[in-house]
CSV table of C-alpha atoms in Angstrom, one decimal:
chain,number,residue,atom,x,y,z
A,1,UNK,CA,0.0,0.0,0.0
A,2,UNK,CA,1.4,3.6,-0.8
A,3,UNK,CA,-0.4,6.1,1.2
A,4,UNK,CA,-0.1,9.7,-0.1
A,5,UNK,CA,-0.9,12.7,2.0
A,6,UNK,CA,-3.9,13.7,1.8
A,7,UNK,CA,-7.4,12.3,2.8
A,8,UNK,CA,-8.5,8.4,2.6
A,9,UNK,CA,-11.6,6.9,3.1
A,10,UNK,CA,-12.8,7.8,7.0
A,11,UNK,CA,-12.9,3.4,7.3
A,12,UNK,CA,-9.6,2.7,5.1
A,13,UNK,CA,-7.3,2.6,7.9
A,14,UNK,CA,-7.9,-1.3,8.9
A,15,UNK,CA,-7.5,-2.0,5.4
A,16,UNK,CA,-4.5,0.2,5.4
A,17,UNK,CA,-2.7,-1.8,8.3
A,18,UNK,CA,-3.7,-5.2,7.1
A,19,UNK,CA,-1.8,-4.7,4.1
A,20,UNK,CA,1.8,-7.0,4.1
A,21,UNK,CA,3.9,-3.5,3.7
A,22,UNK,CA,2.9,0.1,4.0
A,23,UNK,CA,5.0,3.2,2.5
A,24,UNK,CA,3.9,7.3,3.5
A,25,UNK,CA,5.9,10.3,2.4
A,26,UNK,CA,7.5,13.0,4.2
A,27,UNK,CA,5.8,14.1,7.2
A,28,UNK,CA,3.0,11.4,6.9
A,29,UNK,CA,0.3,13.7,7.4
A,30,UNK,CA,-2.4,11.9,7.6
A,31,UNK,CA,-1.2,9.2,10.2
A,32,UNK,CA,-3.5,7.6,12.3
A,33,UNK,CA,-6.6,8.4,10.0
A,34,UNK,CA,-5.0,6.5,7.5
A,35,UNK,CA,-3.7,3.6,9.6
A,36,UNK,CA,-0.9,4.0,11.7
A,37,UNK,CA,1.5,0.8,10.2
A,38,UNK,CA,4.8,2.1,8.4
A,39,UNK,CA,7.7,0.2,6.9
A,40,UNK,CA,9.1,2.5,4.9
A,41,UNK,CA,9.2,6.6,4.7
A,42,UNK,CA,10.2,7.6,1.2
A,43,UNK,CA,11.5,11.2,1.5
A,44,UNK,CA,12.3,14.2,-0.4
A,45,UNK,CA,16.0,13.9,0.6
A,46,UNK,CA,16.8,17.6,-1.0
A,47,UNK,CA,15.9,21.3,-0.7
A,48,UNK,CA,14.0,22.7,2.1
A,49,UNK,CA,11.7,19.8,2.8
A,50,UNK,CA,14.5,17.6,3.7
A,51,UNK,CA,16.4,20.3,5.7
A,52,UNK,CA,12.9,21.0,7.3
A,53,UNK,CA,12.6,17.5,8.5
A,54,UNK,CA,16.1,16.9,9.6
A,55,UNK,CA,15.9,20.0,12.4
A,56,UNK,CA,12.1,18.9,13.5
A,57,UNK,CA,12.8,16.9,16.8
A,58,UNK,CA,9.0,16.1,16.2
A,59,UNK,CA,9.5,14.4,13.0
A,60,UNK,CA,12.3,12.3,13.9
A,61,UNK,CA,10.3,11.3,17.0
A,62,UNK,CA,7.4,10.8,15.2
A,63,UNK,CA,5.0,7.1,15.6
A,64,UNK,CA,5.5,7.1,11.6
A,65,UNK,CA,9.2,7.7,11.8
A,66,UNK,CA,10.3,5.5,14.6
A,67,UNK,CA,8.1,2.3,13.4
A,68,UNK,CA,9.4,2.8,9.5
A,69,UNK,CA,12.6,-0.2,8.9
A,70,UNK,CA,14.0,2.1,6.2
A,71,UNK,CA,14.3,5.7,4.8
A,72,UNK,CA,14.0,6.0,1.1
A,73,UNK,CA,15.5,8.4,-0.4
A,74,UNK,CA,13.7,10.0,-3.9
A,75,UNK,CA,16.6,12.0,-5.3
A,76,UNK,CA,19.6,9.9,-6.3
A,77,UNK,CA,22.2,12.6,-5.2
A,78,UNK,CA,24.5,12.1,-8.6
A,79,UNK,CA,21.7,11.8,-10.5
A,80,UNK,CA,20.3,15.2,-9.5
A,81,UNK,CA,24.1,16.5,-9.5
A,82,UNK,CA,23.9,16.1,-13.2
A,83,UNK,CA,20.3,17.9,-13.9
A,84,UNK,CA,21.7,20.8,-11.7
A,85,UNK,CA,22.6,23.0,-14.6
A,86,UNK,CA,19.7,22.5,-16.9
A,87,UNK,CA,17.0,23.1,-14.5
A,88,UNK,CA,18.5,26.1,-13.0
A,89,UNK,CA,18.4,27.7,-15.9
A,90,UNK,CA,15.0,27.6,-16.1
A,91,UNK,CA,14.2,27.9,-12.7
A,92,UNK,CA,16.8,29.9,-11.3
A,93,UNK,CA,15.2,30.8,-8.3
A,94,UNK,CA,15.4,27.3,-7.2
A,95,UNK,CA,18.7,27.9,-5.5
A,96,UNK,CA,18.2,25.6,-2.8
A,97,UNK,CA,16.8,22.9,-5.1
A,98,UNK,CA,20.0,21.1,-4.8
A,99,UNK,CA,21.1,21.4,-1.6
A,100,UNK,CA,21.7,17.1,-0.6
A,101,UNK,CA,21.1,16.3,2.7
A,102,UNK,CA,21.3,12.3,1.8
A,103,UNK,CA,24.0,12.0,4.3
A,104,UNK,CA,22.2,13.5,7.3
A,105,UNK,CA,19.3,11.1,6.4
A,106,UNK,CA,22.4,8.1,6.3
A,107,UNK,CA,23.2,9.0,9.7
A,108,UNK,CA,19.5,9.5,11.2
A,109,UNK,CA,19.1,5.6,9.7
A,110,UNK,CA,22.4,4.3,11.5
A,111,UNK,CA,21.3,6.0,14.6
A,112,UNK,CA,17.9,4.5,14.2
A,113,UNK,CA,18.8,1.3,13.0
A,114,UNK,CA,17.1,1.5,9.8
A,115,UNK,CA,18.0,0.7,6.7
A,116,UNK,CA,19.2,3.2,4.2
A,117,UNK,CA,17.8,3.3,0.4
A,118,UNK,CA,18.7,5.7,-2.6
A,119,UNK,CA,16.6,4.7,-5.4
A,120,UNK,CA,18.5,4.9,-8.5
A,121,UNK,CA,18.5,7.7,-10.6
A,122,UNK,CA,17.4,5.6,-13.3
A,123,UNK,CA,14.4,5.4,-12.0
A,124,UNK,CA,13.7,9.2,-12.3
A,125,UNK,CA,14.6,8.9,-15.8
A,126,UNK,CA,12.0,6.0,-16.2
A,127,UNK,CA,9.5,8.1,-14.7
A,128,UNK,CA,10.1,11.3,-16.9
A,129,UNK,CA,10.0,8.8,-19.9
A,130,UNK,CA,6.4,7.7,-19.4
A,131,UNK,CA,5.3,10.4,-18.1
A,132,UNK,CA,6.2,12.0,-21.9
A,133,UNK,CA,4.6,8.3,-23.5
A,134,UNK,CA,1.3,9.9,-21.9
A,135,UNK,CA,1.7,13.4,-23.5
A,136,UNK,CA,2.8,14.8,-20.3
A,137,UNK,CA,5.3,17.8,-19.6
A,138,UNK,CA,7.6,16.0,-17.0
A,139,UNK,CA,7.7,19.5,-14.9
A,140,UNK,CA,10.3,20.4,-12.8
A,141,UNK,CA,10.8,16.4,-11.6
A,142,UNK,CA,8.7,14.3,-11.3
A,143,UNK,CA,6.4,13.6,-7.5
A,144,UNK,CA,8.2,11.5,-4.9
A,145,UNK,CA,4.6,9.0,-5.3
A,146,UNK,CA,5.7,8.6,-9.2
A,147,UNK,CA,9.2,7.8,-8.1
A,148,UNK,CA,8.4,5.2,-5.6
A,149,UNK,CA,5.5,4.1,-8.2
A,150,UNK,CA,8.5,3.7,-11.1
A,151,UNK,CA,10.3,1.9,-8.6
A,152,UNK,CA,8.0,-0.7,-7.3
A,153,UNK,CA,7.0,-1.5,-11.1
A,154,UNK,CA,10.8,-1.7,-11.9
A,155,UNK,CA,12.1,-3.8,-9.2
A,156,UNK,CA,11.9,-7.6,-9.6
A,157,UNK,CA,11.7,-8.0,-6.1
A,158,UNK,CA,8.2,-6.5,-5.9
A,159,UNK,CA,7.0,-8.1,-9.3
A,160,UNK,CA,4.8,-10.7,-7.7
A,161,UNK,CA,3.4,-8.0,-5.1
A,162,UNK,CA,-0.1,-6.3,-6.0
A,163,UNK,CA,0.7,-2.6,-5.5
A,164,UNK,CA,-2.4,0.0,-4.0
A,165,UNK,CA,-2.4,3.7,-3.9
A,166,UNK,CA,-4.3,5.7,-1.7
A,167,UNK,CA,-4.2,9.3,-0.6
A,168,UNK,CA,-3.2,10.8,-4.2
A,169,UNK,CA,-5.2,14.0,-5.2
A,170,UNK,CA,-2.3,14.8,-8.4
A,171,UNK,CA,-2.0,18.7,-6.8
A,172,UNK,CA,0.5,20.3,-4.9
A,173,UNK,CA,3.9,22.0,-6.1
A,174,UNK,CA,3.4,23.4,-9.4
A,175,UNK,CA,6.7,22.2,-10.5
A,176,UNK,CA,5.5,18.7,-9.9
A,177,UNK,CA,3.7,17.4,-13.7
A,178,UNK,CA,0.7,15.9,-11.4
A,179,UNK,CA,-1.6,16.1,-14.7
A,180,UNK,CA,0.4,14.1,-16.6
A,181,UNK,CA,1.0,12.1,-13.4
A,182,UNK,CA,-2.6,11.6,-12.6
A,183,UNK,CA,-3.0,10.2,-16.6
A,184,UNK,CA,-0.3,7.5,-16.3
A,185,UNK,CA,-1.2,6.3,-13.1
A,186,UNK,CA,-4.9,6.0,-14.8
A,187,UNK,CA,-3.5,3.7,-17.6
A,188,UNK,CA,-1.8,1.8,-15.7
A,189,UNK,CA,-4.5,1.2,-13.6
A,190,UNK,CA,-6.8,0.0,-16.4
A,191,UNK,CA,-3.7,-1.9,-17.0
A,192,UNK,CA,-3.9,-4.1,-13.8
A,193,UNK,CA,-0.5,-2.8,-12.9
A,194,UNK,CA,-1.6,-1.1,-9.8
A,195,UNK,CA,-4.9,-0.3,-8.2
A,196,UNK,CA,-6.6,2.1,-6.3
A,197,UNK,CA,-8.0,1.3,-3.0
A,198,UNK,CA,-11.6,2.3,-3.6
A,199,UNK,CA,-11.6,0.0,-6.7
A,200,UNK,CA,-10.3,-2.9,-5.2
A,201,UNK,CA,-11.8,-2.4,-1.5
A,202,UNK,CA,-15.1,-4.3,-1.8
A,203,UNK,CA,-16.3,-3.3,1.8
A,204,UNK,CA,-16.4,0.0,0.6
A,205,UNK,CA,-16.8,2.8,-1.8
A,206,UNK,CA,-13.4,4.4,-1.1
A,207,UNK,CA,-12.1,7.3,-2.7
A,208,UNK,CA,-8.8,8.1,-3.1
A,209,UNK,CA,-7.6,11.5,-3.2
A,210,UNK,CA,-4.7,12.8,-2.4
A,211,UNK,CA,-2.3,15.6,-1.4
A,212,UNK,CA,0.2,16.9,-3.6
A,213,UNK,CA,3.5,16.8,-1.8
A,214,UNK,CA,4.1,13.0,-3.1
């Protein structure tokens, strides 16, 4: 189950929890009303979010946090390194874009016991890639949601696994493509690739909207 941030279903949350692994984003907002199991954070691990998170005793203290076995990180540090130039100059006042706190995040995981993840910057590329196959404008970069979504669908190890989203709206930071996003995660959808809880749910007519900073 990947659990965006913004609202679920008000009776998802046992559904949420039963699932075999549970990933939230960020600050995991909506904790507790949308179940309270974590295995994995996936985090923006640049830019003021990251840097925002990092000095929040609260965060790092949080239920969500603390119960998470790993950190993913969305922004390959090398990866990013080398789009540096080009989107700076056409968003130069994203001077902090870039700022990598991956290391921070390294040591918050050793001191945690968790396990550290940088998905590949590959992936990122992936992602851009279809979202352009679905006549989308891949934005600034694409949503940490379509990273981790890429990823899933990527990975052999999850190949087997039937993948859920919940708690995606597709708005949010305008330099996120979350039209483009919203039409890809559609067709795959219709696909069978993934599914969204309120179509597979049969308890319940859930809906799943969702907040944009995933």
């Amino acid at each position: 189950m990947i659990v965006g941030n913004g609202e679920v279903a008000a009776d998802a949350a046992p559904f949420i929890d039963a699932c075999d692994m549970v990933i939230r984003f960020n600050g995991c907002r909506n904790f507790g009303l949308a179940g309270r199991r974590t295995d994995i954070v996936a985090l923006c691990n640049t830019g003021r979010p990251a840097k925002a998170m990092l000095e929040d005793e609260t965060w790092r203290a949080s239920e969500a946090v603390k119960a998470a076995s790993a950190l993913w990180m969305v922004r390959d540090p090398a990866h990013f390194e080398a789009l540096r130039t080009g989107i700076l100059a056409r968003h130069p006042e994203l001077d902090d874009f870039f700022d990598d706190y991956t290391a921070a995040f390294a040591g918050l995981c050793a001191s945690q016991g968790k396990q550290h993840v940088v998905i590949p910057g590959a992936i990122h590329g992936e992602a851009v890639a279809q979202l352009r196959l679905h006549d989308g404008d891949p934005g600034v970069v694409p949503s940490s949601g379509m990273i981790v979504i890429t990823h899933l669908l990527n990975d052999p190890a999850y190949r087997q696994d039937k993948i859920m989203l919940t708690g995606f709206s597709h708005e949010g930071w305008e330099g996120h493509p979350f039209a483009a996003e919203k039409r890809l995660i559609d067709a795959l959808v219709a696909a069978g690739r993934v599914s969204r809880l309120g179509s597979t749910h049969s308890s319940s007519s859930h809906s799943s909207t969702l907040h944009g900073d995933v």
